[in-house]
Short mmCIF file of C-alpha atoms in Angstrom, two decimals:
data_model
loop_
_atom_site.label_atom_id
_atom_site.label_comp_id
_atom_site.label_asym_id
_atom_site.label_seq_id
_atom_site.Cartn_x
_atom_site.Cartn_y
_atom_site.Cartn_z
CA MET A 63 -7.61 29.42 14.44
CA PRO A 64 -10.41 27.07 13.38
CA SER A 65 -8.33 25.46 10.64
CA ARG A 66 -5.80 24.24 13.22
CA GLN A 67 -8.32 22.57 15.49
CA LEU A 68 -9.10 18.90 15.62
CA THR A 69 -12.78 18.54 14.78
CA LEU A 70 -13.88 15.14 15.95
CA PRO A 71 -17.43 14.06 15.17
CA ARG A 72 -19.77 13.82 18.13
CA LEU A 73 -21.57 10.59 18.86
CA PRO A 74 -24.53 10.67 16.44
CA LYS A 75 -28.10 10.48 17.62
CA ARG A 76 -29.09 8.86 14.36
CA ILE A 77 -27.44 7.41 11.28
CA PRO A 78 -24.72 9.64 9.81
CA THR A 79 -25.72 11.55 6.72
CA ARG A 80 -24.09 13.76 4.15
CA ARG A 81 -24.10 17.49 4.04
CA PRO A 82 -27.49 18.98 3.07
CA GLN A 83 -28.10 20.19 -0.47
CA ASN A 84 -27.66 23.88 0.39
CA ALA A 85 -24.43 23.54 2.39
CA ALA A 86 -21.09 24.66 1.02
CA PRO A 87 -19.09 21.67 -0.24
CA VAL A 88 -16.25 20.39 1.95
CA ALA A 89 -13.68 18.26 0.18
CA GLY A 90 -12.02 15.42 2.05
CA ILE A 91 -8.26 15.31 1.62
CA ARG A 92 -6.05 12.36 2.37
CA ILE A 93 -2.32 13.08 2.27
CA GLY A 94 -0.79 9.63 1.97
CA SER A 95 2.78 8.46 1.60
CA THR A 96 2.52 7.78 -2.13
CA HIS A 97 -0.32 10.03 -3.29
CA VAL A 98 -2.89 12.61 -2.29
CA ALA A 99 -6.56 11.84 -2.73
CA VAL A 100 -9.46 14.28 -2.83
CA ALA A 101 -13.15 13.39 -2.72
CA LEU A 102 -16.54 15.00 -2.32
CA ALA A 103 -19.64 13.00 -1.47
CA ALA A 104 -22.86 13.65 -3.35
CA PRO A 105 -25.39 15.41 -1.06
CA ALA A 106 -27.93 12.65 -0.53
CA ALA A 107 -28.90 10.18 2.18
CA GLY A 108 -27.88 6.55 2.15
CA PRO A 109 -24.50 4.96 1.36
CA LEU A 110 -21.82 7.41 0.32
CA ALA A 111 -21.27 7.98 -3.37
CA PRO A 112 -18.66 10.34 -4.79
CA ARG A 113 -19.59 13.48 -6.65
CA VAL A 114 -15.88 14.15 -7.21
CA ALA A 115 -12.95 11.74 -6.85
CA ALA A 116 -9.39 12.58 -7.83
CA SER A 117 -5.81 11.78 -6.87
CA ALA A 118 -2.25 12.65 -7.79
CA PRO A 119 1.09 10.96 -7.04
CA LEU A 120 3.60 12.32 -4.55
CA PRO A 121 7.36 12.28 -5.00
CA ALA A 122 9.23 9.90 -2.73
CA GLY A 123 9.92 11.40 0.67
CA ALA A 124 7.36 14.22 0.49
CA VAL A 125 5.40 12.52 3.28
CA LYS A 126 7.18 10.32 5.81
CA ASN A 127 5.49 8.28 8.53
CA GLY A 128 2.30 10.30 8.16
CA GLU A 129 4.04 13.69 8.44
CA VAL A 130 4.35 16.28 5.69
CA VAL A 131 8.06 16.75 4.97
CA ASP A 132 7.83 18.75 1.73
CA ALA A 133 4.78 21.04 1.89
CA VAL A 134 5.55 22.49 -1.56
CA ALA A 135 5.47 19.07 -3.23
CA VAL A 136 2.29 18.10 -1.37
CA ALA A 137 0.60 21.38 -2.36
CA GLN A 138 1.56 20.81 -6.00
CA ALA A 139 0.06 17.32 -5.91
CA ILE A 140 -3.17 18.65 -4.36
CA ARG A 141 -3.42 21.33 -7.06
CA GLN A 142 -2.91 18.64 -9.69
CA ALA A 143 -5.64 16.50 -8.14
CA ILE A 144 -8.24 19.28 -7.85
CA ALA A 145 -7.57 20.84 -11.26
CA GLY A 146 -10.76 20.98 -13.29
CA HIS A 147 -12.99 19.99 -10.37
CA GLY A 148 -14.82 23.23 -9.64
CA ALA A 149 -17.54 21.39 -7.73
CA LEU A 150 -15.05 20.84 -4.89
CA GLY A 151 -15.21 24.48 -3.82
CA LYS A 152 -12.53 25.87 -1.54
CA GLN A 153 -13.25 24.26 1.84
CA ALA A 154 -11.46 21.11 2.91
CA ARG A 155 -11.22 18.71 5.81
CA ILE A 156 -7.84 17.03 6.27
CA GLY A 157 -7.16 13.55 7.60
CA ILE A 158 -4.20 12.84 9.89
CA GLY A 159 -2.78 9.71 11.43
CA CYS A 160 0.71 8.95 12.73
CA GLN A 161 2.72 8.38 15.90
CA LYS A 162 2.27 12.04 16.84
CA VAL A 163 -1.46 11.42 17.37
CA ALA A 164 -2.62 9.64 20.51
CA VAL A 165 -6.14 8.29 21.00
CA ARG A 166 -7.34 7.08 24.39
CA VAL A 167 -10.62 6.18 26.10
CA ILE A 168 -10.70 8.07 29.40
CA ASP A 169 -13.14 7.62 32.28
CA LEU A 170 -14.57 10.95 33.44
CA PRO A 171 -15.71 12.13 36.86
CA PRO A 172 -19.48 12.55 37.42
CA VAL A 173 -19.85 16.12 36.13
CA GLN A 174 -22.99 17.59 34.55
CA ARG A 175 -22.20 20.92 32.90
CA GLU A 176 -20.64 20.85 29.44
CA GLU A 177 -17.87 23.23 30.47
CA ASP A 178 -16.97 20.94 33.36
CA VAL A 179 -16.77 17.97 30.99
CA VAL A 180 -14.41 19.90 28.72
CA ALA A 181 -12.23 20.93 31.66
CA ALA A 182 -12.12 17.37 33.01
CA VAL A 183 -11.16 15.93 29.62
CA ARG A 184 -8.31 18.39 29.16
CA MET A 185 -6.96 17.87 32.67
CA LEU A 186 -7.08 14.07 32.45
CA ALA A 187 -5.66 14.07 28.91
CA LYS A 188 -2.59 15.99 30.04
CA GLU A 189 -2.13 13.54 32.91
CA ARG A 190 -2.57 10.34 30.92
CA ILE A 191 -1.51 11.07 27.33
CA PRO A 192 2.16 12.01 26.87
CA THR A 193 1.40 13.66 23.53
CA ALA A 194 -1.08 15.99 25.23
CA ALA A 195 1.30 17.25 27.89
CA ASP A 196 3.02 19.86 25.74
CA ASN A 197 2.11 21.78 22.60
CA ALA A 198 -0.79 19.59 21.51
CA LEU A 199 -4.27 20.06 20.14
CA ILE A 200 -6.91 18.12 22.07
CA ASP A 201 -10.45 17.17 21.15
CA PHE A 202 -12.85 14.47 22.29
CA ARG A 203 -16.16 12.80 21.71
CA LEU A 204 -18.34 11.37 24.45
CA LEU A 205 -19.00 7.65 24.31
CA PRO A 206 -22.08 5.88 25.68
CA ASP A 207 -21.90 5.50 29.45
CA ALA A 208 -20.28 2.35 30.80
CA VAL A 209 -20.86 0.78 34.22
CA ASN A 210 -18.15 1.10 36.89
CA ASP A 211 -17.18 -1.47 39.52
CA SER A 212 -19.94 -0.33 41.88
CA GLY A 213 -22.63 -0.65 39.20
CA ALA A 214 -23.06 3.10 38.66
CA PRO A 215 -22.98 4.78 35.23
CA GLN A 216 -19.49 5.79 34.15
CA LYS A 217 -18.99 8.67 31.72
CA ARG A 218 -16.30 8.04 29.09
CA ALA A 219 -14.71 10.03 26.32
CA LEU A 220 -12.62 9.12 23.28
CA VAL A 221 -9.84 11.69 23.49
CA VAL A 222 -7.46 12.66 20.69
CA ALA A 223 -4.26 14.64 21.20
CA ALA A 224 -2.20 15.69 18.17
CA ARG A 225 1.10 17.54 18.05
CA ARG A 226 0.75 21.04 16.61
CA ASP A 227 3.68 20.62 14.24
CA LEU A 228 1.95 17.64 12.62
CA VAL A 229 -1.32 19.52 12.16
CA ASP A 230 0.40 22.69 11.01
CA GLY A 231 2.35 20.81 8.34
CA HIS A 232 -0.82 19.42 6.80
CA VAL A 233 -2.63 22.75 7.06
CA ALA A 234 0.25 24.63 5.40
CA ALA A 235 0.28 22.25 2.42
CA VAL A 236 -3.48 22.48 1.89
CA ARG A 237 -3.46 26.27 2.16
CA ALA A 238 -0.58 26.48 -0.30
CA ALA A 239 -2.76 24.53 -2.74
CA GLY A 240 -5.35 27.32 -2.55
CA LEU A 241 -7.86 25.60 -0.27
CA ASP A 242 -9.29 26.63 3.09
CA PRO A 243 -8.84 23.84 5.67
CA ILE A 244 -11.84 24.17 7.98
CA GLY A 245 -11.08 21.10 10.07
CA VAL A 246 -8.65 18.31 10.85
CA ASP A 247 -9.95 14.83 11.54
CA LEU A 248 -8.53 11.36 12.08
CA LEU A 249 -7.98 9.14 9.04
CA ALA A 250 -9.68 6.38 11.04
CA PHE A 251 -12.86 8.43 11.45
CA GLY A 252 -12.99 9.21 7.73
CA LEU A 253 -12.68 5.50 6.92
CA ALA A 254 -15.34 4.61 9.50
CA ARG A 255 -17.78 7.14 8.02
CA CYS A 256 -17.30 5.60 4.59
CA VAL A 257 -17.57 1.98 5.74
CA ARG A 258 -20.37 2.59 8.26
CA PRO A 259 -20.09 -0.82 9.96
CA THR A 260 -23.23 -2.24 11.52
CA GLU A 261 -21.28 -4.72 13.68
CA PRO A 262 -17.85 -4.47 15.32
CA ALA A 263 -15.32 -4.22 12.50
CA LEU A 264 -11.55 -3.92 12.28
CA LEU A 265 -10.57 -1.10 9.94
CA LEU A 266 -7.02 -1.11 8.57
CA ASP A 267 -5.62 1.65 6.40
CA LEU A 268 -2.27 0.34 5.14
CA ASP A 269 -0.36 3.36 3.86
CA GLY A 270 3.02 4.75 4.90
CA VAL A 271 1.91 3.89 8.42
CA THR A 272 -0.97 1.62 9.37
CA THR A 273 -4.04 3.14 10.97
CA LEU A 274 -5.98 0.60 13.02
CA ALA A 275 -9.50 1.23 14.26
CA ILE A 276 -12.24 -0.87 15.80
CA ALA A 277 -15.62 0.60 14.99
CA ASP A 278 -19.30 -0.26 15.15
CA ALA A 279 -22.56 1.49 14.29
CA ALA A 280 -21.82 4.22 16.85
CA GLY A 281 -18.38 5.03 15.43
CA CYS A 282 -14.76 4.31 16.39
CA ARG A 283 -14.14 2.78 19.80
CA PHE A 284 -10.41 2.16 19.53
CA VAL A 285 -7.73 3.75 17.35
CA ARG A 286 -4.02 3.03 17.08
CA THR A 287 -1.22 3.88 14.65
CA ILE A 288 1.33 1.21 13.76
CA PRO A 289 4.62 2.61 12.38
CA ALA A 290 4.83 0.22 9.43
CA GLY A 291 3.43 0.22 5.92
CA ILE A 292 4.39 0.25 2.28
CA GLY A 293 7.52 2.28 3.04
CA THR A 294 8.65 -0.48 5.40
CA VAL A 295 8.44 -2.98 2.55
CA ALA A 296 10.40 -0.62 0.28
CA GLU A 297 13.12 -0.09 2.89
CA ASP A 298 13.42 -3.84 3.44
CA LEU A 299 13.83 -4.48 -0.28
CA ALA A 300 16.21 -1.56 -0.75
CA GLN A 301 18.52 -2.91 1.96
CA ARG A 302 18.53 -6.36 0.42
CA THR A 303 18.94 -5.28 -3.21
CA GLY A 304 20.94 -2.05 -2.98
CA ALA A 305 18.27 -0.13 -4.91
CA ASP A 306 16.99 3.35 -4.09
CA VAL A 307 14.08 3.29 -1.63
CA GLY A 308 11.98 5.64 -3.77
CA ALA A 309 12.57 3.53 -6.86
CA VAL A 310 11.62 0.36 -4.96
CA GLU A 311 8.42 1.95 -3.68
CA ALA A 312 7.54 3.02 -7.23
CA ALA A 313 8.23 -0.54 -8.39
CA LEU A 314 5.85 -1.93 -5.79
CA LEU A 315 3.18 0.39 -7.21
CA GLY A 316 3.84 -0.75 -10.80
CA ASP A 317 6.73 1.33 -12.18
CA ARG A 318 9.78 -0.96 -12.30
CA SER A 319 11.88 1.31 -14.52
CA GLY A 320 14.18 2.28 -11.64
CA VAL A 321 15.02 -1.18 -10.26
CA THR A 322 16.79 -4.30 -11.50
CA HIS A 323 16.00 -6.81 -8.77
CA ASP A 324 13.80 -9.78 -9.60
CA GLU A 325 10.11 -9.25 -8.90
CA SER A 326 10.04 -12.55 -7.01
CA GLU A 327 11.88 -10.81 -4.15
CA ASP A 328 8.86 -8.58 -3.51
CA ALA A 329 6.56 -11.21 -2.01
CA PRO A 330 8.81 -12.22 0.92
CA ALA A 331 9.39 -8.58 1.86
CA ILE A 332 5.66 -7.84 1.68
CA ALA A 333 4.95 -10.91 3.83
CA ARG A 334 7.48 -9.89 6.49
CA THR A 335 5.91 -6.46 6.91
CA VAL A 336 2.30 -7.68 6.81
CA ARG A 337 2.98 -10.41 9.37
CA ALA A 338 4.60 -7.88 11.70
CA ILE A 339 1.62 -5.53 11.32
CA ALA A 340 -0.81 -8.40 11.90
CA SER A 341 0.98 -9.36 15.12
CA THR A 342 0.50 -5.83 16.49
CA VAL A 343 -3.11 -5.82 15.29
CA ARG A 344 -3.86 -9.03 17.17
CA THR A 345 -2.31 -7.60 20.35
CA SER A 346 -4.39 -4.43 19.96
CA ILE A 347 -7.61 -6.40 19.52
CA ASP A 348 -6.85 -8.43 22.64
CA PHE A 349 -6.20 -5.23 24.61
CA HIS A 350 -9.46 -3.68 23.40
CA VAL A 351 -11.47 -6.77 24.32
CA GLU A 352 -9.81 -7.54 27.67
CA GLN A 353 -8.94 -4.10 29.04
CA GLU A 354 -11.71 -1.93 27.60
CA ASP A 355 -14.56 -4.48 27.63
CA GLY A 356 -14.89 -4.10 23.86
CA GLU A 357 -16.31 -6.56 21.38
CA ALA A 358 -14.03 -8.50 19.07
CA PRO A 359 -14.40 -7.48 15.41
CA ALA A 360 -16.27 -9.80 13.08
CA VAL A 361 -14.74 -8.52 9.83
CA CYS A 362 -11.67 -6.63 8.65
CA VAL A 363 -12.06 -3.81 6.10
CA VAL A 364 -8.84 -2.65 4.42
CA SER A 365 -7.71 0.32 2.39
CA GLY A 366 -4.45 1.97 1.35
CA PRO A 367 -1.69 1.19 -1.17
CA LEU A 368 -0.14 -1.69 0.79
CA ALA A 369 -3.52 -3.43 0.93
CA MET A 370 -3.60 -3.48 -2.87
CA LEU A 371 -0.30 -5.33 -3.30
CA PRO A 372 -0.46 -8.99 -4.41
CA GLY A 373 -1.10 -11.47 -1.63
CA VAL A 374 -1.71 -8.94 1.15
CA GLN A 375 -5.41 -9.56 1.61
CA ALA A 376 -4.94 -13.35 1.67
CA LEU A 377 -2.14 -12.98 4.20
CA LEU A 378 -4.27 -10.74 6.43
CA HIS A 379 -7.09 -13.29 6.28
CA GLU A 380 -4.65 -16.03 7.28
CA THR A 381 -2.99 -14.12 10.13
CA LEU A 382 -6.05 -12.39 11.57
CA ASP A 383 -8.58 -15.16 10.96
CA LEU A 384 -11.15 -12.62 9.79
CA PRO A 385 -12.97 -12.17 6.49
CA ILE A 386 -11.30 -9.37 4.52
CA GLU A 387 -13.28 -6.75 2.62
CA LEU A 388 -12.05 -3.82 0.52
CA ALA A 389 -13.18 -0.35 1.60
CA GLY A 390 -12.78 0.74 -2.03
CA ALA A 391 -15.71 -1.48 -2.97
CA LEU A 392 -17.92 0.80 -0.85
CA SER A 393 -16.63 4.14 -2.15
CA GLY A 394 -17.57 4.10 -5.83
CA GLY A 395 -14.01 4.49 -7.06
CA ALA A 396 -13.08 7.30 -4.66
CA ASP A 397 -10.47 6.96 -1.97
CA PRO A 398 -12.60 5.73 0.96
CA VAL A 399 -10.77 7.80 3.57
CA ALA A 400 -11.05 11.02 1.55
CA LEU A 401 -14.72 10.31 0.81
CA GLY A 402 -15.50 9.79 4.50
CA LEU A 403 -13.64 12.96 5.43
CA SER A 404 -15.94 14.99 3.16
CA VAL A 405 -18.98 14.30 5.34
CA GLU A 406 -19.90 14.81 8.98
CA GLU A 407 -21.99 12.84 11.39
CA VAL A 408 -25.28 14.34 12.52
CA ARG A 409 -25.06 15.58 16.10
#
């Protein structure tokens, strides 16, 4: 079924653009750990600008580690977000990102026909990506040719394998909200399409889990999910204070009615999680540069609820030694991931 397929963007031949004026609208939907966000880009060339931007909170535990746990609660939040926004239409593209999604760059044999490329990708993915070995959806995009050890051109593909249960959970929630999910994409690709970096950039979406991507003008080159985010901070604080995890998470987002611990305890917990994430990020950058002959990023662009907490951006600047920019500054008030998911690259 088309709605269950991963629909990765192909490598564009020119600058990405929005949908044309006469195309049916496709809403981008981000199902985060604390909220759902819906956006629709205005149909014009140039930097993305939202025609529609909306969000709604999620109850604690409805989404855990990037997976939909309570599809009914998620569907209710989506309906709340889209209420009154008729311009959104019924079609939607969903973003996913968690430990059940694996992204790898795979070298391909020298094949010419498109069907042979597809067959080679699927065979090699099942050999080299554990997630792809059983009950997974697989898609890929070709990358520019590299040069192998003998100096000959080397075909490469960015391959994504996602567990069906992960995809099906997101699809079920969106359908229950009355929308038609026409595609499933990576959160990282949605963020990259919003940011549109012109030089190598580190993209960090700090939500219930952290999505890490290294992207340039041609799109994402490296993607990884780090199993830590705002929920990790909440769990840390809950263990230390005896408070309910959901109440602590709400307190971090501004509603302190359910907790009694002193607000001064928040900063150390935030710092512990952000430093741990930054350590993994640095290791990932080193791997990309040394093992995949990639370029080191020149800037870090952040999004997500954890990125908005006090002191996080300064701490990321300190630990990563990169200038920090907010993706939200580029999205006109819309969630940058949802906004990017509402458009496609030109093939």
